[in-house]
mmCIF file of C-alpha atoms in Angstrom:
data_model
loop_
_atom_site.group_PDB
_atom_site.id
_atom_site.type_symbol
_atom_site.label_atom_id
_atom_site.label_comp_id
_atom_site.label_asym_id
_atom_site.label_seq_id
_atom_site.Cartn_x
_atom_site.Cartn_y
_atom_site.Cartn_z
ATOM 1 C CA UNK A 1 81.258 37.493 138.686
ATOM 2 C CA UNK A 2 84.563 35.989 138.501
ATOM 3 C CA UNK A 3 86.809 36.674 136.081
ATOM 4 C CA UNK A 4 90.713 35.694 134.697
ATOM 5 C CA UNK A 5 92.143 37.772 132.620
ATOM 6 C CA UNK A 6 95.646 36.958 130.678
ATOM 7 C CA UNK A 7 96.665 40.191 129.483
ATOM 8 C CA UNK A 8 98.461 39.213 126.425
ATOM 9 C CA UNK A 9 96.595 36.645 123.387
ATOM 10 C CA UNK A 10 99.863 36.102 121.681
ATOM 11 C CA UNK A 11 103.962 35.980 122.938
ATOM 12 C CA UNK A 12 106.439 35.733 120.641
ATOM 13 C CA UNK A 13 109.809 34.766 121.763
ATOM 14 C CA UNK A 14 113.564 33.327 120.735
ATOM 15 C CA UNK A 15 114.859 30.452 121.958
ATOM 16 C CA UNK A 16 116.707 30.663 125.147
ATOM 17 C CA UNK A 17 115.030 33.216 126.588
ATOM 18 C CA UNK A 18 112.045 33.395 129.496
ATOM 19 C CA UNK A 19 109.268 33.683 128.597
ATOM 20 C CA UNK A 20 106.701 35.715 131.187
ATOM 21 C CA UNK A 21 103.010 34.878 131.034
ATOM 22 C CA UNK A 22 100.619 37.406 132.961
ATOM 23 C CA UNK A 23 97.174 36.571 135.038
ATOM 24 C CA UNK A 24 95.076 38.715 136.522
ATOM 25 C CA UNK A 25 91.545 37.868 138.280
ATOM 26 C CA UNK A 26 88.771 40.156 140.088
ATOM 27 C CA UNK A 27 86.497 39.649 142.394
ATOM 28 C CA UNK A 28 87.419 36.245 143.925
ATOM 29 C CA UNK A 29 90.300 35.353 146.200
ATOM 30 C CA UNK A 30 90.709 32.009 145.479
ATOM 31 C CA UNK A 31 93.138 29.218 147.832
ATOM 32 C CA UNK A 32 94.713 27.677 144.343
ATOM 33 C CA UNK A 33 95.638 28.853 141.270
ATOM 34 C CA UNK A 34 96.435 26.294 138.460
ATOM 35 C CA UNK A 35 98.331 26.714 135.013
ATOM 36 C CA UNK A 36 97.676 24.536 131.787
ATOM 37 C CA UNK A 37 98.956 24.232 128.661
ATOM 38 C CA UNK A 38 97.018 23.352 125.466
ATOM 39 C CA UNK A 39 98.096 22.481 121.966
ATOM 40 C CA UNK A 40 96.167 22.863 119.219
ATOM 41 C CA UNK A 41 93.752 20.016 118.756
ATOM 42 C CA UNK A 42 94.318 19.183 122.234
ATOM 43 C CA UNK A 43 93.192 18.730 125.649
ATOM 44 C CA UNK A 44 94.149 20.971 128.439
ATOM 45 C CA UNK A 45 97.447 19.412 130.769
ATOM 46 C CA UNK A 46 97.982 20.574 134.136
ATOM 47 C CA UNK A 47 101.525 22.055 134.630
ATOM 48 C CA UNK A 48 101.341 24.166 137.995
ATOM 49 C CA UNK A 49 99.268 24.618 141.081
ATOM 50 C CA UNK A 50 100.102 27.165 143.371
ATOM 51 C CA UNK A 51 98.449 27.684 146.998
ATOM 52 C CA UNK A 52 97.329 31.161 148.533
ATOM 53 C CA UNK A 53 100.172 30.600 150.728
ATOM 54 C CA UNK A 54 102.882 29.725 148.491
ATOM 55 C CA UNK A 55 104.835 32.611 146.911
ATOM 56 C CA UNK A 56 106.435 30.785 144.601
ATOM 57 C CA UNK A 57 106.473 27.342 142.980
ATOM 58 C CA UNK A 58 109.497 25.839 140.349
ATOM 59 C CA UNK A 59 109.275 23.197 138.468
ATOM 60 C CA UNK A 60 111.352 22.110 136.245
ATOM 61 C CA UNK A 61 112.162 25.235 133.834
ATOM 62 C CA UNK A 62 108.698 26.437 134.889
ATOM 63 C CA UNK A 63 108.313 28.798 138.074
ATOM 64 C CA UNK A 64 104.565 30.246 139.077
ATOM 65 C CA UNK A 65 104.263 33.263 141.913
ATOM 66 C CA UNK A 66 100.868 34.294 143.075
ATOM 67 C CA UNK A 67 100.412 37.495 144.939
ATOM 68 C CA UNK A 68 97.002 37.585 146.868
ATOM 69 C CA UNK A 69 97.596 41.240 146.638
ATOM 70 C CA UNK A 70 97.856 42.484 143.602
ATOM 71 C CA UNK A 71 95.597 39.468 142.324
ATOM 72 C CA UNK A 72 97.891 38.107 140.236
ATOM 73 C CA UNK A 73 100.370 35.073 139.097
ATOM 74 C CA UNK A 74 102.949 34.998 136.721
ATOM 75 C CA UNK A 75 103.833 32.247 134.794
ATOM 76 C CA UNK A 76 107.923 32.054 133.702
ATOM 77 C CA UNK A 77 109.570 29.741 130.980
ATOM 78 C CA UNK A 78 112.888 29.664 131.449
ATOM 79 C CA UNK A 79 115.487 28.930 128.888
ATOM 80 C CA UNK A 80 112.225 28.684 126.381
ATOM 81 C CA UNK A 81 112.634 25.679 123.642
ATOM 82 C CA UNK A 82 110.344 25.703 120.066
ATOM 83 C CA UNK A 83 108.780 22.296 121.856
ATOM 84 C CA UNK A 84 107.486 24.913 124.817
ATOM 85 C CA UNK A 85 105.392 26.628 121.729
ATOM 86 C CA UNK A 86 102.072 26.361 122.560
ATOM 87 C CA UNK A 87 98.998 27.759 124.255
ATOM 88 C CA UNK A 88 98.928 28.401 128.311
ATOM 89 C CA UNK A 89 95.897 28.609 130.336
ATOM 90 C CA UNK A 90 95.406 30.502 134.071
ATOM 91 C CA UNK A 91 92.338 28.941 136.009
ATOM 92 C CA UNK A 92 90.884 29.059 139.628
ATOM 93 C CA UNK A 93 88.270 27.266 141.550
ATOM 94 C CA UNK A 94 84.856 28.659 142.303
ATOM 95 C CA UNK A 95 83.765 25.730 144.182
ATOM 96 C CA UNK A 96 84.624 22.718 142.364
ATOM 97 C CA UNK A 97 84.449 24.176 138.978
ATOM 98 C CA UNK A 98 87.846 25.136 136.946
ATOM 99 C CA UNK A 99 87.488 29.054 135.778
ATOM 100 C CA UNK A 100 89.483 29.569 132.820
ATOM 101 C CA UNK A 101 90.951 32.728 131.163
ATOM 102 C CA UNK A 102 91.107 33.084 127.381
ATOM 103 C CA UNK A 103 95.185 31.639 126.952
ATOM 104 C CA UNK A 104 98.177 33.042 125.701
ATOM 105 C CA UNK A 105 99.216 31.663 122.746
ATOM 106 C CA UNK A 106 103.254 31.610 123.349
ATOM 107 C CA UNK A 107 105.705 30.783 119.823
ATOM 108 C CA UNK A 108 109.059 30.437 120.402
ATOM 109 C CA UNK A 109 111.365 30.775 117.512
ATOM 110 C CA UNK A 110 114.862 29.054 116.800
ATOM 111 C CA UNK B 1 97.054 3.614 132.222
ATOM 112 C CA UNK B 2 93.863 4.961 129.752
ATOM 113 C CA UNK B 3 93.786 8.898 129.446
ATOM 114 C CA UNK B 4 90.194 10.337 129.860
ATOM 115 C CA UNK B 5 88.698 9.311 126.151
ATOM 116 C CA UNK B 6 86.084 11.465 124.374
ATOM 117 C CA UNK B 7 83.936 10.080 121.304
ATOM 118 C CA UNK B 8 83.332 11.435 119.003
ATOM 119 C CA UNK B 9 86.196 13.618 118.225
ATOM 120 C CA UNK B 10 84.624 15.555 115.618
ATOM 121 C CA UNK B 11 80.946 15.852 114.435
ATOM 122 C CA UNK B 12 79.093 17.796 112.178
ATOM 123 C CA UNK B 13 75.284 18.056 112.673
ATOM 124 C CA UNK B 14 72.697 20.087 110.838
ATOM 125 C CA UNK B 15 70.491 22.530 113.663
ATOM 126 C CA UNK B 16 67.567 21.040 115.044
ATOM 127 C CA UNK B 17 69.314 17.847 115.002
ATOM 128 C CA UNK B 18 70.257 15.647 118.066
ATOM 129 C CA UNK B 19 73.962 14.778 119.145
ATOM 130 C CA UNK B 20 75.455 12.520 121.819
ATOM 131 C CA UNK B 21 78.893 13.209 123.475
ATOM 132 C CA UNK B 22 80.203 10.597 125.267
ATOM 133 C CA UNK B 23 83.498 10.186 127.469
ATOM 134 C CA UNK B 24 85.132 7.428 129.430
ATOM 135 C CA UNK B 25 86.770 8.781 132.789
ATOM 136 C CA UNK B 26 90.170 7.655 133.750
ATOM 137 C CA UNK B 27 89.250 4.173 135.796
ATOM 138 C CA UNK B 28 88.602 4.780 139.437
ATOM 139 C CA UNK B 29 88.157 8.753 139.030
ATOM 140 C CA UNK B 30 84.583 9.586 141.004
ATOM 141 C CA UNK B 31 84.673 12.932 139.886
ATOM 142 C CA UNK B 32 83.785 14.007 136.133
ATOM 143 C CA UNK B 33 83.479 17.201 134.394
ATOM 144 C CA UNK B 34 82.184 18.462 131.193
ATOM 145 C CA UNK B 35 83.746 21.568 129.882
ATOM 146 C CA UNK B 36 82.959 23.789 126.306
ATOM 147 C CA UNK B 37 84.716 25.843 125.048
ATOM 148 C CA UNK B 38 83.330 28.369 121.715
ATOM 149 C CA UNK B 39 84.780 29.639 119.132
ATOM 150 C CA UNK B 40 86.294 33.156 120.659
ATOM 151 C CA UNK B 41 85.840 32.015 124.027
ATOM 152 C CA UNK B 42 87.354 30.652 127.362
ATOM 153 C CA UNK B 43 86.608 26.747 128.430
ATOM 154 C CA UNK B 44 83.440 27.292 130.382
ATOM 155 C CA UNK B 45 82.026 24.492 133.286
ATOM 156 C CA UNK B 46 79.190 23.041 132.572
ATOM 157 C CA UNK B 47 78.448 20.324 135.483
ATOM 158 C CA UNK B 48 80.354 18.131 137.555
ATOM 159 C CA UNK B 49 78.843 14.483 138.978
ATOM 160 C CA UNK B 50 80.420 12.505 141.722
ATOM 161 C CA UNK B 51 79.637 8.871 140.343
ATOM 162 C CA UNK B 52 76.525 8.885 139.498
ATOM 163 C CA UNK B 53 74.974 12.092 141.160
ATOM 164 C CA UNK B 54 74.895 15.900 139.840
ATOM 165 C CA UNK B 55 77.125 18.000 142.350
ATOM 166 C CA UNK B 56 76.808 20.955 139.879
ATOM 167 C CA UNK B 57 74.956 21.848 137.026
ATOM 168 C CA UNK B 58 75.206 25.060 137.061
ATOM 169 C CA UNK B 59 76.684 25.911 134.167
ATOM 170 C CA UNK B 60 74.463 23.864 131.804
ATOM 171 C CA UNK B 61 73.148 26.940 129.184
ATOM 172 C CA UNK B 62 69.851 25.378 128.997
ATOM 173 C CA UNK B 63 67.396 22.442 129.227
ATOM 174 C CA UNK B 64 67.970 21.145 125.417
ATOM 175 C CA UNK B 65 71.208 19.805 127.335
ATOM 176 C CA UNK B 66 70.895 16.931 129.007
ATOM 177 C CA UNK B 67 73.864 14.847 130.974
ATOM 178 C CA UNK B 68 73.783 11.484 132.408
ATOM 179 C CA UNK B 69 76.388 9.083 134.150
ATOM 180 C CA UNK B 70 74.480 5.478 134.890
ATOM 181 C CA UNK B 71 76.180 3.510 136.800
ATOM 182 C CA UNK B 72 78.898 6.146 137.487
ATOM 183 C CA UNK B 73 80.983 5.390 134.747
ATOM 184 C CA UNK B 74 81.549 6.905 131.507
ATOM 185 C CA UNK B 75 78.920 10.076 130.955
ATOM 186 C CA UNK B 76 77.258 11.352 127.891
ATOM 187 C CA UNK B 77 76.185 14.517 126.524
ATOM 188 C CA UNK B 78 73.581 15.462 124.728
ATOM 189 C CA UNK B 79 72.251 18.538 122.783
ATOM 190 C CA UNK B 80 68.746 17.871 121.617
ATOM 191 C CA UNK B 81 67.592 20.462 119.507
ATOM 192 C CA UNK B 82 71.118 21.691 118.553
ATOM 193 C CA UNK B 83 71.368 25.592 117.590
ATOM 194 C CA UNK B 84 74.478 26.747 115.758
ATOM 195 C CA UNK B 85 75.684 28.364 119.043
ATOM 196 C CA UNK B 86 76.259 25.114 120.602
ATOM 197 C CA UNK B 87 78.891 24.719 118.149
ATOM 198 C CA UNK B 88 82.295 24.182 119.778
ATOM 199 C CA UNK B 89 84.671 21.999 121.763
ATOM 200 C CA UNK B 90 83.231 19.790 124.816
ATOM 201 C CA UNK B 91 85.905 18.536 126.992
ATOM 202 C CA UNK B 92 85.064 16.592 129.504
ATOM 203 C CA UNK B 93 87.132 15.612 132.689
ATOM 204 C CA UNK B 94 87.879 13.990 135.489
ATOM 205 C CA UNK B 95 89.326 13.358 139.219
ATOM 206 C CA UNK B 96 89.843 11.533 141.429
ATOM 207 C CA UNK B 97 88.914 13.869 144.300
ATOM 208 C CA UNK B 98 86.377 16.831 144.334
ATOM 209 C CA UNK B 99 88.276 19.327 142.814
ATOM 210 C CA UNK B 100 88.556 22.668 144.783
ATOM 211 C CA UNK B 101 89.275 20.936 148.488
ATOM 212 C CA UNK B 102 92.688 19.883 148.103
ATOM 213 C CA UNK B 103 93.473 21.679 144.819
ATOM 214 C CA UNK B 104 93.969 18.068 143.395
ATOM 215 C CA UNK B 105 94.836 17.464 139.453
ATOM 216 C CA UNK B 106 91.838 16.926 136.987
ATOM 217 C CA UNK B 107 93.003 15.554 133.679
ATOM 218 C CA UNK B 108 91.153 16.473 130.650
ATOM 219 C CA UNK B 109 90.135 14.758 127.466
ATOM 220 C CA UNK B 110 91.093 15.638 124.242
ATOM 221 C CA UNK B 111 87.924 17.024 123.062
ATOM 222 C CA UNK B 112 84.645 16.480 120.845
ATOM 223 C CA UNK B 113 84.861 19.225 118.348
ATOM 224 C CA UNK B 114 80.992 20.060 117.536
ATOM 225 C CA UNK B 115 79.586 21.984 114.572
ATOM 226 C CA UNK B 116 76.629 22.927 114.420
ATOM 227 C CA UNK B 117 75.476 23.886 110.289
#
């Protein structure tokens, strides 16, 4: 079956630096790849999709790369504030369903 | 413009005991979603309708779960006999497009927290 993995539960960071968040899937190649974040007590919020054919997508101080190769995206916080302290999700379609990995819990300190 | 609104937000039931879920898609979304998510766990699917009509149940865990959207509006949930696994969060979702075709955004609720004693 399809699985996301995201390699690391917790990050802990200082302000001002980027922050790197990992995903890794098997056995699907999905056409999008999406990133959420969730606070606690909270719904998921969509930050990022990125498209099979997309290398690369910025937004903001976020920026997403996806390489169909090596089955993976990775998820960058640049310039990382205490507000950006939360948890962030990886997810793909299988059909119209979202699958999720676990979250990395990311803290940044002051 | 109204977020997608879940009710309630928390609820503690004994097992054996029945609980409704319901949620309130953003206005003019077609496409809901009902998510859990259990203690330890990643958010799981459960089923997707497109207004009134199952598209995809097949994540539901078993028949004491039982989902319905009259009228393709808001949806409900329930769990009827609820086992202490069943505890956890149930998001539920929705779009405005099928998700999956055009990669579109689904916005989530904020959750009914659900514990099962």
């Amino acid at each position: 079956s399809q699985k996301i993995e995201q390699n690391s539960e917790a990050l802990n960071i200082q302000e001002g630096k980027t922050a790197t968040l990992t995903c890794n899937y098997t056995n699907y190649s999905p056409a999008y790849l999406q990133w959420y974040r969730q606070d606690p007590g909270r719904g998921p919020v969509f930050l990022l999709l990125i498209r099979e054919n997309e290398k690369e997508k910025r937004k903001e101080r976020l920026k997403v790369t996806f390489d169909t190769t090596l089955k993976q995206s990775l998820f960058h916080i640049t310039a990382s504030q205490p507000a950006d302290s939360a948890t962030y999700l990886c997810a793909l379609f299988a059909g119209t369903a979202l699958i999720f990995g676990k979250g990395t819990t990311l803290s940044v300190s002051s | 413009e109204a977020g997608v609104t879940q009710f309630p937000s928390h609820s503690v039931i004994e097992k054996g005991q029945t609980v409704t879920l319901r949620c309130d898609p953003i206005s003019g979304h077609d496409n809901l979603y009902w998510y859990r998510r259990v203690m330890g766990k990643e958010i799981k699917f459960l089923l997707h309708f497109v207004k009134e009509s199952k598209q995809d149940e097949s994540g539901m865990p078993n028949n004491r779960f039982l989902a319905e959207r009259t009228g393709g509006t808001y949806s409900t949930l329930k769990v009827q006999p609820a086992e202490l696994e069943d505890s956890g969060v149930y998001f539920c979702a929705s779009s405005q497009t099928k998700t999956g075709l055009s990669g579109n955004t689904i916005y989530f609720g904020e959750g009914s927290w659900l514990t099962v004693v």
